[in-house]
mmCIF file of C-alpha atoms in Angstrom:
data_model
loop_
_atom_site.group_PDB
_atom_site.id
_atom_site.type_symbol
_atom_site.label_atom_id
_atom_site.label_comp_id
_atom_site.label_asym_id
_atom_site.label_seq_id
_atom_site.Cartn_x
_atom_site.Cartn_y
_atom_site.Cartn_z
ATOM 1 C CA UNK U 1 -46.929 -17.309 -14.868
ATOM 2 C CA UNK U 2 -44.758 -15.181 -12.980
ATOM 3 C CA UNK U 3 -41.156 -15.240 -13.230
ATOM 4 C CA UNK U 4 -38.991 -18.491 -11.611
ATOM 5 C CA UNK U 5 -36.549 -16.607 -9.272
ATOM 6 C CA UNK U 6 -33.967 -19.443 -9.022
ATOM 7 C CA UNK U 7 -34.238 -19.143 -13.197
ATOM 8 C CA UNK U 8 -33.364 -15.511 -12.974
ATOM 9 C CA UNK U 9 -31.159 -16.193 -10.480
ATOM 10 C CA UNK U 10 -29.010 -18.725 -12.649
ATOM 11 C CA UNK U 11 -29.521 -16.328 -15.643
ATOM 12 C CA UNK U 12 -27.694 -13.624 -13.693
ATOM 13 C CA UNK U 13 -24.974 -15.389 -12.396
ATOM 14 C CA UNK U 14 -24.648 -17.016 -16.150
ATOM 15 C CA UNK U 15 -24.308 -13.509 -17.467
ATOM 16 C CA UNK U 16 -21.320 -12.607 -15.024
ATOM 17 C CA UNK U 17 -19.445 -15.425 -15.765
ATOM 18 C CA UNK U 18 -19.280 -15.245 -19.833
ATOM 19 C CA UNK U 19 -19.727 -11.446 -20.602
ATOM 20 C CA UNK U 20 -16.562 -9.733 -20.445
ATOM 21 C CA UNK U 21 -16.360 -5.926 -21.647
ATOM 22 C CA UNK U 22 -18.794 -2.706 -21.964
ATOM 23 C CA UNK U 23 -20.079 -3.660 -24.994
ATOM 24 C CA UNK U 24 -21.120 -7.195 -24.210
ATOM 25 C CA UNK U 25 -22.685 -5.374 -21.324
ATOM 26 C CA UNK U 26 -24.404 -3.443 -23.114
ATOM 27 C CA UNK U 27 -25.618 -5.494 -25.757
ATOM 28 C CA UNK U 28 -26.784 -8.130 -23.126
ATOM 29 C CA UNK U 29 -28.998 -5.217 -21.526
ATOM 30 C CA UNK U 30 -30.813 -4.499 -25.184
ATOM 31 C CA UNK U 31 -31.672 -7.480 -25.293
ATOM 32 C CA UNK U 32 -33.081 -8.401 -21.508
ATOM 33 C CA UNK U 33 -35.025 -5.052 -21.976
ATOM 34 C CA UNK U 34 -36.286 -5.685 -25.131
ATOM 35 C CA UNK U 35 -37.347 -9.350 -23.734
ATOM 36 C CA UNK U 36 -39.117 -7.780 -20.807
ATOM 37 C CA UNK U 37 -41.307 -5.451 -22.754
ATOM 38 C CA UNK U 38 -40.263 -2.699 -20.832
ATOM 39 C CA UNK U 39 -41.669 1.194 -21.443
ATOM 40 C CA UNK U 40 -39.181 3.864 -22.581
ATOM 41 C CA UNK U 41 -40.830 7.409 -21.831
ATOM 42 C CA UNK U 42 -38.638 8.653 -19.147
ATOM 43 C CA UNK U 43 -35.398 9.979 -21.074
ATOM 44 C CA UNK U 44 -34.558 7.360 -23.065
ATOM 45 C CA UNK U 45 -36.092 6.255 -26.593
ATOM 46 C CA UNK U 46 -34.624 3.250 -26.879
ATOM 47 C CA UNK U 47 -33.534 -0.341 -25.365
ATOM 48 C CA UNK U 48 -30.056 0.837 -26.698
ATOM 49 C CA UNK U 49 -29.941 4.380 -25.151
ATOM 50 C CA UNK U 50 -31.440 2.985 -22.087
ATOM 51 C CA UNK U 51 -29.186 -0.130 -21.258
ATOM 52 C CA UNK U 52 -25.757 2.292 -22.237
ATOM 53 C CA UNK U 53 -26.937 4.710 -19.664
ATOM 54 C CA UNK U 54 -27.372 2.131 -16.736
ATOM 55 C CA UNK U 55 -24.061 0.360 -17.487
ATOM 56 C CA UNK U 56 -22.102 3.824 -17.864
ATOM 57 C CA UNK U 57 -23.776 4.831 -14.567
ATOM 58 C CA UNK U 58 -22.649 1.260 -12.664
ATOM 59 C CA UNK U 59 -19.246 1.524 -14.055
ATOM 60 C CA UNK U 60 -18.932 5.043 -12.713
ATOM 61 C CA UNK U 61 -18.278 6.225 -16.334
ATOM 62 C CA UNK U 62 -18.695 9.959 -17.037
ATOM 63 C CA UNK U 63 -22.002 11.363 -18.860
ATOM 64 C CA UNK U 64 -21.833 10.085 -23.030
ATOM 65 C CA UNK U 65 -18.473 7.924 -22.463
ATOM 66 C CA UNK U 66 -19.773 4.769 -23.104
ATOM 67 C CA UNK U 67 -18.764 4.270 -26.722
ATOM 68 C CA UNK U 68 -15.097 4.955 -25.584
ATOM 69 C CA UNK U 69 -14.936 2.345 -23.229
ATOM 70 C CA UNK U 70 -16.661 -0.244 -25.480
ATOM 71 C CA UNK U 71 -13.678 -2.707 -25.774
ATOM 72 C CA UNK U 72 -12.580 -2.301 -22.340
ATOM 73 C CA UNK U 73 -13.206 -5.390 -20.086
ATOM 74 C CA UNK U 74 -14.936 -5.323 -16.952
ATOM 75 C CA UNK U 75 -14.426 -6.752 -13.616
ATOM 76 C CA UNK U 76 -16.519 -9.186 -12.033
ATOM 77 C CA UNK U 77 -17.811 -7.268 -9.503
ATOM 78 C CA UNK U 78 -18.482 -4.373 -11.904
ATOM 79 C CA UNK U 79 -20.328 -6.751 -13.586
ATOM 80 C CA UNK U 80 -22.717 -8.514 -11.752
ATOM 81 C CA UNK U 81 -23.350 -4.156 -10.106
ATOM 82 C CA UNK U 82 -24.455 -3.397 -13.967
ATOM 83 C CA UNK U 83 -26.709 -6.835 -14.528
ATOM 84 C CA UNK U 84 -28.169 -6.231 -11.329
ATOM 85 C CA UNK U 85 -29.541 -2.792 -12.236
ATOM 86 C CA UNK U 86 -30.351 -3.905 -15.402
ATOM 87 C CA UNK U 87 -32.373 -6.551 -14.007
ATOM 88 C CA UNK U 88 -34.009 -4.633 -11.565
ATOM 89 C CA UNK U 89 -35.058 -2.192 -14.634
ATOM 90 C CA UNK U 90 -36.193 -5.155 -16.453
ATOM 91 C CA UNK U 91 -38.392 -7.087 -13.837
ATOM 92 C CA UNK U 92 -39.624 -4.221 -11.507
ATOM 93 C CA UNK U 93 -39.969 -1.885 -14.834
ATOM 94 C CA UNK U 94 -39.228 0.816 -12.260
ATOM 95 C CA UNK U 95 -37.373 3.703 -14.518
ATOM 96 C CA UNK U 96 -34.238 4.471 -14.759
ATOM 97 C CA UNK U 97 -34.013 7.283 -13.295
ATOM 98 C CA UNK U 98 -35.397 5.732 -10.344
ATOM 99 C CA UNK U 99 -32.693 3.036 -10.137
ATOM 100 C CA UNK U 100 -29.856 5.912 -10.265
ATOM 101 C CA UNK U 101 -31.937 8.915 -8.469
ATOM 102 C CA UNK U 102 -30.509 11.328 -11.498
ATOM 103 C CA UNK U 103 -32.569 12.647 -13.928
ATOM 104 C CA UNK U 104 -30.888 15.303 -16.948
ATOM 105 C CA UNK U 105 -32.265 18.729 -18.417
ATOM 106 C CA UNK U 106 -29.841 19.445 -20.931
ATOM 107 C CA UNK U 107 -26.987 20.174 -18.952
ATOM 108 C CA UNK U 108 -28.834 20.452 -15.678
ATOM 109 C CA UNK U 109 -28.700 16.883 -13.127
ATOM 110 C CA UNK U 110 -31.087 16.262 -10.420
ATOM 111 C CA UNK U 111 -31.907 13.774 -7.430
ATOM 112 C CA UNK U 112 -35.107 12.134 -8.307
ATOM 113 C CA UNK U 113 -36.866 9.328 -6.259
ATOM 114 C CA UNK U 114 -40.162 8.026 -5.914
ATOM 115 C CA UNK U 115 -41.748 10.865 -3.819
ATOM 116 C CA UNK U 116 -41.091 13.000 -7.707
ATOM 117 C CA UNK U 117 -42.488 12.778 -10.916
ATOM 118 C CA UNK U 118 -39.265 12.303 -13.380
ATOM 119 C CA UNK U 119 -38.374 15.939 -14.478
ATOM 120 C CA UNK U 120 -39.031 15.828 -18.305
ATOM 121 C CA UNK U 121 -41.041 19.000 -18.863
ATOM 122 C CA UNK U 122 -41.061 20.787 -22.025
ATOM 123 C CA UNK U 123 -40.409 23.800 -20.582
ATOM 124 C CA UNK U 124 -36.935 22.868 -19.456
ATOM 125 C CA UNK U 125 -36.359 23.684 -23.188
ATOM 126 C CA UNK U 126 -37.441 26.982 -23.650
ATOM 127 C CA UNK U 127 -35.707 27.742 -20.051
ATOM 128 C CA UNK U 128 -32.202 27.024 -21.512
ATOM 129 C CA UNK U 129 -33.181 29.733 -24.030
ATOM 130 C CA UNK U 130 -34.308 31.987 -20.983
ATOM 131 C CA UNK U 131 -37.515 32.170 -22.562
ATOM 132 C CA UNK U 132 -36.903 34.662 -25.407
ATOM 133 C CA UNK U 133 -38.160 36.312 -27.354
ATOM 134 C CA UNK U 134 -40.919 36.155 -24.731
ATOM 135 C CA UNK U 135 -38.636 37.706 -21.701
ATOM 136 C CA UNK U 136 -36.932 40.170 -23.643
ATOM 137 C CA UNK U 137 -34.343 40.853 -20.970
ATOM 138 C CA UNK U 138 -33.666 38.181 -18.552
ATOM 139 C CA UNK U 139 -31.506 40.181 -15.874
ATOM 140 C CA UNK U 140 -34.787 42.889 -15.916
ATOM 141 C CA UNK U 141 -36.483 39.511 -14.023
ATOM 142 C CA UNK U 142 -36.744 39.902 -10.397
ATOM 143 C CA UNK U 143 -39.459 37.499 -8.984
ATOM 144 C CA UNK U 144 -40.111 34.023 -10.730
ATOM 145 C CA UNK U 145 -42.700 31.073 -9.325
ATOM 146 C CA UNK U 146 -42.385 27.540 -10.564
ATOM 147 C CA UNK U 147 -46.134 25.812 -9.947
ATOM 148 C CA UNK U 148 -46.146 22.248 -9.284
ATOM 149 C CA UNK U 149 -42.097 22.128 -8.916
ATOM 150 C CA UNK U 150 -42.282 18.349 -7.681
ATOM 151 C CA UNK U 151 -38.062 17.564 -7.755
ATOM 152 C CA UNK U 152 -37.383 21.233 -7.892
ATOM 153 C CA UNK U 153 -35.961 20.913 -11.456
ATOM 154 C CA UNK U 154 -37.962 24.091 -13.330
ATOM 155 C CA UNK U 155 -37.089 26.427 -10.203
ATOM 156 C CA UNK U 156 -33.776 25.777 -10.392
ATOM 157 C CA UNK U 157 -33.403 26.484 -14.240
ATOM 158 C CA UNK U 158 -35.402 29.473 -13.949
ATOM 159 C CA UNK U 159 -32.779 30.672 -11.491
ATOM 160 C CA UNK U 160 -30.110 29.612 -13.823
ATOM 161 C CA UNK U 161 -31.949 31.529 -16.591
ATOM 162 C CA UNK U 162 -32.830 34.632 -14.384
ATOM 163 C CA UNK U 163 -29.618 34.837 -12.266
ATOM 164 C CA UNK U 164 -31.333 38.620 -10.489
ATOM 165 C CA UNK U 165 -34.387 37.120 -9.782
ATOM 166 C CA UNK U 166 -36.106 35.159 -6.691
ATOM 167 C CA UNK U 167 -38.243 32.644 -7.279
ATOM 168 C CA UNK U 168 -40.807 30.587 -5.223
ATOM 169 C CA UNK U 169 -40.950 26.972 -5.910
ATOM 170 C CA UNK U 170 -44.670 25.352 -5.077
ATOM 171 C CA UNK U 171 -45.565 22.264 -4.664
ATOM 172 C CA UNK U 172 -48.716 20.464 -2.389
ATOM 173 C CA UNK U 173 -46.761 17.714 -1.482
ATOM 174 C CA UNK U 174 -44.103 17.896 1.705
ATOM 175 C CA UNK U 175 -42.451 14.820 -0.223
ATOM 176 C CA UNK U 176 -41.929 17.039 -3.133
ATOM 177 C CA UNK U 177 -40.496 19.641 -1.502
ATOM 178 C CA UNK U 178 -38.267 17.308 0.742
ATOM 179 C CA UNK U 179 -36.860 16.297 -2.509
ATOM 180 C CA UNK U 180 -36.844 19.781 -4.452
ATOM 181 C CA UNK U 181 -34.978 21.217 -1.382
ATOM 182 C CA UNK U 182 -32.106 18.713 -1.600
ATOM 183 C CA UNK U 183 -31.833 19.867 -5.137
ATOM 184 C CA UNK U 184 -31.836 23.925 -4.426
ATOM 185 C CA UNK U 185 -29.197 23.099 -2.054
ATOM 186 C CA UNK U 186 -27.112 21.269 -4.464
ATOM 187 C CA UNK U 187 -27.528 24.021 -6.442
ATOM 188 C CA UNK U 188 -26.469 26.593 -4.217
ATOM 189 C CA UNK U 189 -29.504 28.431 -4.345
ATOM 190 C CA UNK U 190 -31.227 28.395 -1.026
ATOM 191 C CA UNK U 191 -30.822 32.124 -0.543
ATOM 192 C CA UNK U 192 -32.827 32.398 -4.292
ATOM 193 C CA UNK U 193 -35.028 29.700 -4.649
ATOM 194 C CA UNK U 194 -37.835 29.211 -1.586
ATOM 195 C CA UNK U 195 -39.691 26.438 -0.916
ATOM 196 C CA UNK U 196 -43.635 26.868 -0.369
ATOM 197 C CA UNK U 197 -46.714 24.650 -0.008
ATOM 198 C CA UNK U 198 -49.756 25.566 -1.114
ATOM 199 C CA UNK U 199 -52.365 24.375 -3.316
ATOM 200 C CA UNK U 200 -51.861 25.519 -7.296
ATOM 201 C CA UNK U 201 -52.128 29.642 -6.183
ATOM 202 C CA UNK U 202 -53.886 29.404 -3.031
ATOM 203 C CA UNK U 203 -51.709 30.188 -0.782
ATOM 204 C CA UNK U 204 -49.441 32.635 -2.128
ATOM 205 C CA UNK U 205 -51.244 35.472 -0.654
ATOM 206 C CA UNK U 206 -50.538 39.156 -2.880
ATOM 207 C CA UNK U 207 -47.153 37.722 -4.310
ATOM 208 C CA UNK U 208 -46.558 39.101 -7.601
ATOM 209 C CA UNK U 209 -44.370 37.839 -10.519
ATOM 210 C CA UNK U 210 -42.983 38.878 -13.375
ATOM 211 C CA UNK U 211 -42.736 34.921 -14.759
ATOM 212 C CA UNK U 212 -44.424 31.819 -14.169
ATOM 213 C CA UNK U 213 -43.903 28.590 -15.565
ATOM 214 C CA UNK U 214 -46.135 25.359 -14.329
ATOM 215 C CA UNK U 215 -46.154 21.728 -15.603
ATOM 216 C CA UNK U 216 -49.210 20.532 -13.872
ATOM 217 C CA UNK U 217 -50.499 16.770 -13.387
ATOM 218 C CA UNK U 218 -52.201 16.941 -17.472
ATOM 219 C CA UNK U 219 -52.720 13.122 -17.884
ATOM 220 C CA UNK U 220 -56.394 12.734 -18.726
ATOM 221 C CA UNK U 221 -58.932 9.923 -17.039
ATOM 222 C CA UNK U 222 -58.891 7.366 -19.785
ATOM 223 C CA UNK U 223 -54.913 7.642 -20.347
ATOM 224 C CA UNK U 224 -54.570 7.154 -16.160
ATOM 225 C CA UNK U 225 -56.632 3.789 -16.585
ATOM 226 C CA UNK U 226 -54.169 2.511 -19.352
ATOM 227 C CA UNK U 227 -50.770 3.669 -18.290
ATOM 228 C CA UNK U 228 -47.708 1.447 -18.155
ATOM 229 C CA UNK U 229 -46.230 -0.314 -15.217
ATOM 230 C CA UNK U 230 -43.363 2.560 -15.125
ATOM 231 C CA UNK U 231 -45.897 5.296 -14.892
ATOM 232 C CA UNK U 232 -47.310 3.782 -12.278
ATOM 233 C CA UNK U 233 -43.955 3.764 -9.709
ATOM 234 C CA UNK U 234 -44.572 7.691 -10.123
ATOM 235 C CA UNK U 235 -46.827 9.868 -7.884
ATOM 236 C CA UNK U 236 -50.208 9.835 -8.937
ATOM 237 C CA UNK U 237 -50.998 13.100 -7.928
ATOM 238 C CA UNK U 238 -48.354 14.415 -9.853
ATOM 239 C CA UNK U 239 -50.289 12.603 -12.861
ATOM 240 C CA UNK U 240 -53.791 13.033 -13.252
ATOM 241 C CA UNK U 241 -55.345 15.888 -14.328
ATOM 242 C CA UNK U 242 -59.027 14.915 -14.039
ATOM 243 C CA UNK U 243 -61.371 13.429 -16.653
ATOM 244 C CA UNK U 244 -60.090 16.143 -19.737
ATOM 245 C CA UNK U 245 -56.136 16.512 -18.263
ATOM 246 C CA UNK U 246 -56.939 20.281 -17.233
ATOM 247 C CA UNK U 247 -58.515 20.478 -13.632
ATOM 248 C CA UNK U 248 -55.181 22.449 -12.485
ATOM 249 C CA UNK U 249 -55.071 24.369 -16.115
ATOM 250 C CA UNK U 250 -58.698 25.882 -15.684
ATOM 251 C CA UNK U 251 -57.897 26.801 -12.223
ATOM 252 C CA UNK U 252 -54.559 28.440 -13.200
ATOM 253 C CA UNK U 253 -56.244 30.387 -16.238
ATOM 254 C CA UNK U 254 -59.198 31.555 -13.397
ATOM 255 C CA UNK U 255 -56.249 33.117 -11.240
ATOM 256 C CA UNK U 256 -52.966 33.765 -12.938
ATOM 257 C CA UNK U 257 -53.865 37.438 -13.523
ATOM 258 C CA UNK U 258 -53.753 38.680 -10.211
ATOM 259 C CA UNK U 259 -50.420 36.968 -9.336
ATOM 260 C CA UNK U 260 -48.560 38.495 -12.570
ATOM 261 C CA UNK U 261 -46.630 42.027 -13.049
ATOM 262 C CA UNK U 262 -48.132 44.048 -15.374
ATOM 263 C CA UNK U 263 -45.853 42.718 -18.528
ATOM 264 C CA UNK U 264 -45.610 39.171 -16.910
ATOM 265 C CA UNK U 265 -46.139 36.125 -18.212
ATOM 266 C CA UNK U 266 -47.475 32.630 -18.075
ATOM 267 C CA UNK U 267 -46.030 29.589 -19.689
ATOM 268 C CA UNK U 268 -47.573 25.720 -18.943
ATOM 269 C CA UNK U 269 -46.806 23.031 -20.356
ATOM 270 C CA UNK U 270 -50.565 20.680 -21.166
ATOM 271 C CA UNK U 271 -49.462 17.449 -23.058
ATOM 272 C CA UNK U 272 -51.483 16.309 -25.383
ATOM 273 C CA UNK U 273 -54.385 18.419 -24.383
ATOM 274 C CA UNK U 274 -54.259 21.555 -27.188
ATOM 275 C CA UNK U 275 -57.892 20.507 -28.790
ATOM 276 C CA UNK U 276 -59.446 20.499 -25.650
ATOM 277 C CA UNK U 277 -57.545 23.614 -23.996
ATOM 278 C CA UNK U 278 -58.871 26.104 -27.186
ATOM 279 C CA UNK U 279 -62.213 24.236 -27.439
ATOM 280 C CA UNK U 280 -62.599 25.840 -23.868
ATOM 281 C CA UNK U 281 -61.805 28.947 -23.989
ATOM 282 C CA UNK U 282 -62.445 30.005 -27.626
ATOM 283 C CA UNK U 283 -61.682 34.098 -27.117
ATOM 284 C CA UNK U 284 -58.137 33.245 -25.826
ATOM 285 C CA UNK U 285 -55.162 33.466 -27.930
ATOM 286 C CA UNK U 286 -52.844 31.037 -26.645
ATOM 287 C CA UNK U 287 -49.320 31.088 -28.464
ATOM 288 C CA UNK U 288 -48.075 27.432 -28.467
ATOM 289 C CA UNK U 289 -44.300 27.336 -28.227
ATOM 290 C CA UNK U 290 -41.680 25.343 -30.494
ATOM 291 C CA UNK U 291 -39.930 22.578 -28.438
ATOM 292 C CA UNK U 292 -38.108 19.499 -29.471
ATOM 293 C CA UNK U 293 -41.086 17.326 -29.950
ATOM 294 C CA UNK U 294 -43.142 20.241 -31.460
ATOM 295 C CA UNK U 295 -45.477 23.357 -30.831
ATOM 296 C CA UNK U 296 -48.680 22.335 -29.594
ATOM 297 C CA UNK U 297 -47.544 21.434 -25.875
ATOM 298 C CA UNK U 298 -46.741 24.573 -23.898
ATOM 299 C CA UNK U 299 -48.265 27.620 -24.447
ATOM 300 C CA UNK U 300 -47.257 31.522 -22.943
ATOM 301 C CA UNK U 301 -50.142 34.136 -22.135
ATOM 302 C CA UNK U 302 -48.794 37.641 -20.897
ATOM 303 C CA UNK U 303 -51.427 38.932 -18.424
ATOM 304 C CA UNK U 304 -53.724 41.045 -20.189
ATOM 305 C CA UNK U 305 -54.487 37.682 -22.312
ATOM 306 C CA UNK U 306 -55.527 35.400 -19.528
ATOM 307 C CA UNK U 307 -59.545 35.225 -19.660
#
């Protein structure tokens, strides 16, 4: 049965009238999340980590405050702004990031809507560590190309990373790069980071690079039939990756080489796709790089190791 609005409605306006500080906030927002059997997979691990990031964002509170304001009381209208977006997370299960249009790497914030997958690549970690040991000297980098750049986020860490270098951000989607242009030019970086569309490597002519980094649509056919509701507010075409997760990663390996200086590199990022990736290609020796949540999603090949 779907949900009564003039219930909800009632709820809401219940809610505004009794709670009173950030923490009741806060601890009212676990619990309507937890209720709605929402998804967390889009920054957030928790109904906890979740609901203190949407009421620190409606108060206006700065980045990892909200345990210092915990006592402090709230005004109404700040109030019933939080519930709101709370309720909106909880009955559209649209993600957060969504709800704000921010999205964090590390240190690094970006405009995100629903024209962008939600930047949480893997490689965003090995780009605040400029890639080392891998790119032994990261001012020696002069050209850089971001594959599948979607919000823009990778290009404009790798220009962060490489501060000499120029880099091409790709993308096939003009909504994609609507969005990943807004973020260059928050950035500053228009006059380093350029926008191009083109399909994977197509179109990118004889441009040669001495790094490239792609997180590619990786999901595979079975886990796009089963995803949750929150997935499914994001692009699909930033998603699927065809029935094994690697259409764009076996066209990538086929023509990397030729678009690669000769002591470049190439790191993507493949999910959960590692079996399937070296049941492929047997003969190639993939090195699978440590992130946070392990070391058997993004792997680096320099270019006389692509097949």
């Amino acid at each position: 049965m779907p949900p009564d609005p003039d219930m909800a409605a009632h709820a809401l306006e219940a809610a505004v009238d009794e709670l009173r500080t950030v923490q009741d906030l806060v601890r009212f927002g676990v619990s309507r999340l937890r209720g709605a059997g929402v998804f967390f997979g889009h920054g957030f691990v928790d109904a906890r980590a979740e609901a203190a990031y949407l009421v620190q964002w409606a108060l206006g509170l700065p980045p990892g405050s909200i345990d210092d304001f915990s006592a402090a009381r709230v005004l109404r209208t700040e109030r019933r702004t939080a519930l709101e977006l709370l309720e909106r997370r909880a009955a559209e299960r649209l993600p957060a990031p969504y709800l704000t249009h921010e999205a964090w790497l590390g240190q690094f914030a970006f405009y995100v809507d629903e024209r962008v997958l939600i930047p949480r690549s893997f490689i965003a970690d090995l780009l605040l560590e400029r890639l080392e040991p891998w790119v032994s000297d990261p001012e020696g980098v002069r050209t850089g190309l971001d594959l599948c750049t979607g919000s823009g986020c990778l290009a404009v860490m790798m220009a962060h990373a490489f501060p000499d270098a120029r880099i091409d951000a790709v993308d096939l989607s003009p909504d994609a790069l609507t969005v990943a242009r807004r973020n260059v030019d928050d950035y500053g970086l228009a006059d380093r980071v350029a926008l191009r569309q083109s399909d994977l490597l197509e179109g990118l002519a004889d441009s040669i690079y001495d790094v490239i980094v792609c997180n590619p649509p990786y999901v595979n056919g079975e886990s796009m039939a089963t995803l949750p509701a929150e997935y499914r507010h994001e692009p699909a075409m930033a998603l699927a990756g065809g029935e094994d997760g690697l259409d764009l990663v076996h066209r990538l390996l086929a023509g990397a080489a030729q678009h690669l200086s000769p002591d470049g590199i190439l790191v993507v990022e493949i999910g959960h796709n590692r079996t399937q990736l070296e049941a492929a290609y047997p003969k190639v020796p993939f090195t699978w790089l440590e992130t946070h949540a392990g070391d058997e999603f993004v792997f680096v090949l320099t270019r006389e190791q692509l097949p």
